XYZ file of C-alpha atoms in Angstrom:
148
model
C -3.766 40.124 7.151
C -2.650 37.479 4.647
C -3.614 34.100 4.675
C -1.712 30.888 3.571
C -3.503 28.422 1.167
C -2.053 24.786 0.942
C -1.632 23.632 -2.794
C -2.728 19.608 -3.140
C -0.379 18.254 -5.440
C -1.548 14.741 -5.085
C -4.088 15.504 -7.848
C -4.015 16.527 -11.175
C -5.290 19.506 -13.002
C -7.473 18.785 -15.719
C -4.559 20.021 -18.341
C -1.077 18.678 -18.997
C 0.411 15.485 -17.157
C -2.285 12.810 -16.201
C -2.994 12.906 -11.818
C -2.206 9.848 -9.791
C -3.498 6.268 -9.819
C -5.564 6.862 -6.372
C -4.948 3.055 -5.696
C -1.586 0.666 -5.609
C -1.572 -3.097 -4.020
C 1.201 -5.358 -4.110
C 1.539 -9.110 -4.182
C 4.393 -11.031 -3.502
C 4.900 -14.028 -5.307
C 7.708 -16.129 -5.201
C 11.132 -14.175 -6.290
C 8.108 -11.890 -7.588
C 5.721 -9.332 -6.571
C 2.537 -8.172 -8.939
C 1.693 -4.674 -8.987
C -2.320 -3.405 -9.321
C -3.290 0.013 -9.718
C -6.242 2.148 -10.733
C -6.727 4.519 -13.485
C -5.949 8.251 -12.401
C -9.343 10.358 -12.136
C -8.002 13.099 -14.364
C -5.884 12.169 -17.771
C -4.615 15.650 -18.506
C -4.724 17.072 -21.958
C -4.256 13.651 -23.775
C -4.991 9.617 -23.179
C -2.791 8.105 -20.995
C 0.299 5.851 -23.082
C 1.554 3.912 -19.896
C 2.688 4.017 -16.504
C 6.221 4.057 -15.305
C 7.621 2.242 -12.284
C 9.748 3.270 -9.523
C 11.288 0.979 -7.062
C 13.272 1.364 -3.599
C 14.727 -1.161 -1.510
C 15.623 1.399 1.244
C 12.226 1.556 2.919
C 11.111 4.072 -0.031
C 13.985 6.904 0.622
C 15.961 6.566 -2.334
C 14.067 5.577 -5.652
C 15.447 4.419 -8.835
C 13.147 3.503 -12.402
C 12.495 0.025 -12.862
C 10.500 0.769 -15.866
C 10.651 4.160 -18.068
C 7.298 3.137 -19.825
C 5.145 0.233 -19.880
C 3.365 1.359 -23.183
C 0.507 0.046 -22.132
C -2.573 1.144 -20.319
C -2.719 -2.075 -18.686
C -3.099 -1.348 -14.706
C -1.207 -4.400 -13.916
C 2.527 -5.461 -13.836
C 4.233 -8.562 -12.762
C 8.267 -7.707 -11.066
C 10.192 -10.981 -11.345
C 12.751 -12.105 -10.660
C 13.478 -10.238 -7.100
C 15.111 -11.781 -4.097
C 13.178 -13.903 -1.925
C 12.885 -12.425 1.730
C 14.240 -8.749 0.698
C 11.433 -5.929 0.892
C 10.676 -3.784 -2.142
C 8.532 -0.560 -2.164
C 6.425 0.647 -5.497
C 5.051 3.780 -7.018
C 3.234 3.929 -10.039
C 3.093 7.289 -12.153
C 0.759 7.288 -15.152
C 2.272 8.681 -18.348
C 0.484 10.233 -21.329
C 1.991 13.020 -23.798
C 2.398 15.944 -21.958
C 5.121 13.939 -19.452
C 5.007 12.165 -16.577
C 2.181 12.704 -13.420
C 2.783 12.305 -9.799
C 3.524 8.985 -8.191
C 0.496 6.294 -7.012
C 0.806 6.064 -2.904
C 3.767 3.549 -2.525
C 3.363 -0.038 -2.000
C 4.994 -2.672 -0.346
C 5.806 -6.506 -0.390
C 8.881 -8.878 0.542
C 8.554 -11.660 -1.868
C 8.604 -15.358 -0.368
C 9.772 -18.260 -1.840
C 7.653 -21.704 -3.233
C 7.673 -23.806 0.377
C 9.936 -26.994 -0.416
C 9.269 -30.680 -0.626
C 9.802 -32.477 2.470
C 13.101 -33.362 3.518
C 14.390 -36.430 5.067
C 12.084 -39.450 2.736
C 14.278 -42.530 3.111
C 13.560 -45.399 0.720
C 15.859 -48.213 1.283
C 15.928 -50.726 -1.778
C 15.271 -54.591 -1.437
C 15.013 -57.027 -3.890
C 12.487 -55.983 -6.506
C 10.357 -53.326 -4.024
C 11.076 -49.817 -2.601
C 9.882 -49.950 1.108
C 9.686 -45.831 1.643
C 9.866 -44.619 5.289
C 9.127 -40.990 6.440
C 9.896 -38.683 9.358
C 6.496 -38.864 12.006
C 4.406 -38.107 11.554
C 4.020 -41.992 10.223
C 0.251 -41.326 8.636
C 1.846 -39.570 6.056
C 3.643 -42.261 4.529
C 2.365 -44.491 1.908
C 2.044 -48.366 2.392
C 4.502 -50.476 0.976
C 4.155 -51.217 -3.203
C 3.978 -54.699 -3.642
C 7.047 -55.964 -5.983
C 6.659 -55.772 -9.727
């Protein structure tokens, strides 16, 4: 009888390419999401030089490079500018001399935009004074300025 083994190739060994970051989180920002990921558990032969990172804006089917390298071993990346209300998946693999490891899990965020100043302020002009008048609710609108 022969017996099938399953190979884990979501870590590392302790030569060559570094293993995954175990962690990714996403925050969206406004026409931006930051990206925050933790340092793989095994390095490979050599220090880890950066992190690439891989994008898709097809649910995560199709992936393209948004960054080759960032040359740093920072474990943080801001991704600006993106459009507002479109959905972006991540994957982070760490980097260091022998190549390129496997991919962080993927993350996910759909960047929102700043929320606007209120619409609608009227301030009809008078002799010397500004008498401003708001939509209700009417608490929310300042007294009248007394002419200067």
């Amino acid at each position: 009888m022969f017996g099938l083994g399953v190979a884990n190739f979501s870590s590392a060994s302790a030569h060559g390419a570094p293993g995954a970051p175990a962690t990714l989180a996403a925050t969206r920002g406004s026409s931006s999401v930051t990206l925050a990921w933790t340092i793989p558990t095994a390095t490979g032969d050599s220090a880890i030089s950066g992190y690439a990172i891989d994008y898709a804006t097809d649910g995560g089917n199709s992936w393209g490079t948004l960054v080759a390298s960032t040359g740093s071993t920072a474990t943080s990346y801001s991704v600006f500018p993106l459009w507002n209300g479109f959905p972006y998946h991540f994957r982070v693999p760490a980097i260091n001399q022998q190549g390129t490891g496997p991919a962080s899990p993927v993350a996910f965020a759909t960047p929102v935009p700043l929320p606007r100043p209120p619409t609608g302020a009227v301030a009809p002009f008078g002799p010397r004074q500004a008498r401003p008048s708001c939509p209700p609710p009417p608490a929310h609108c300042p007294s009248p300025r007394p002419a200067l």
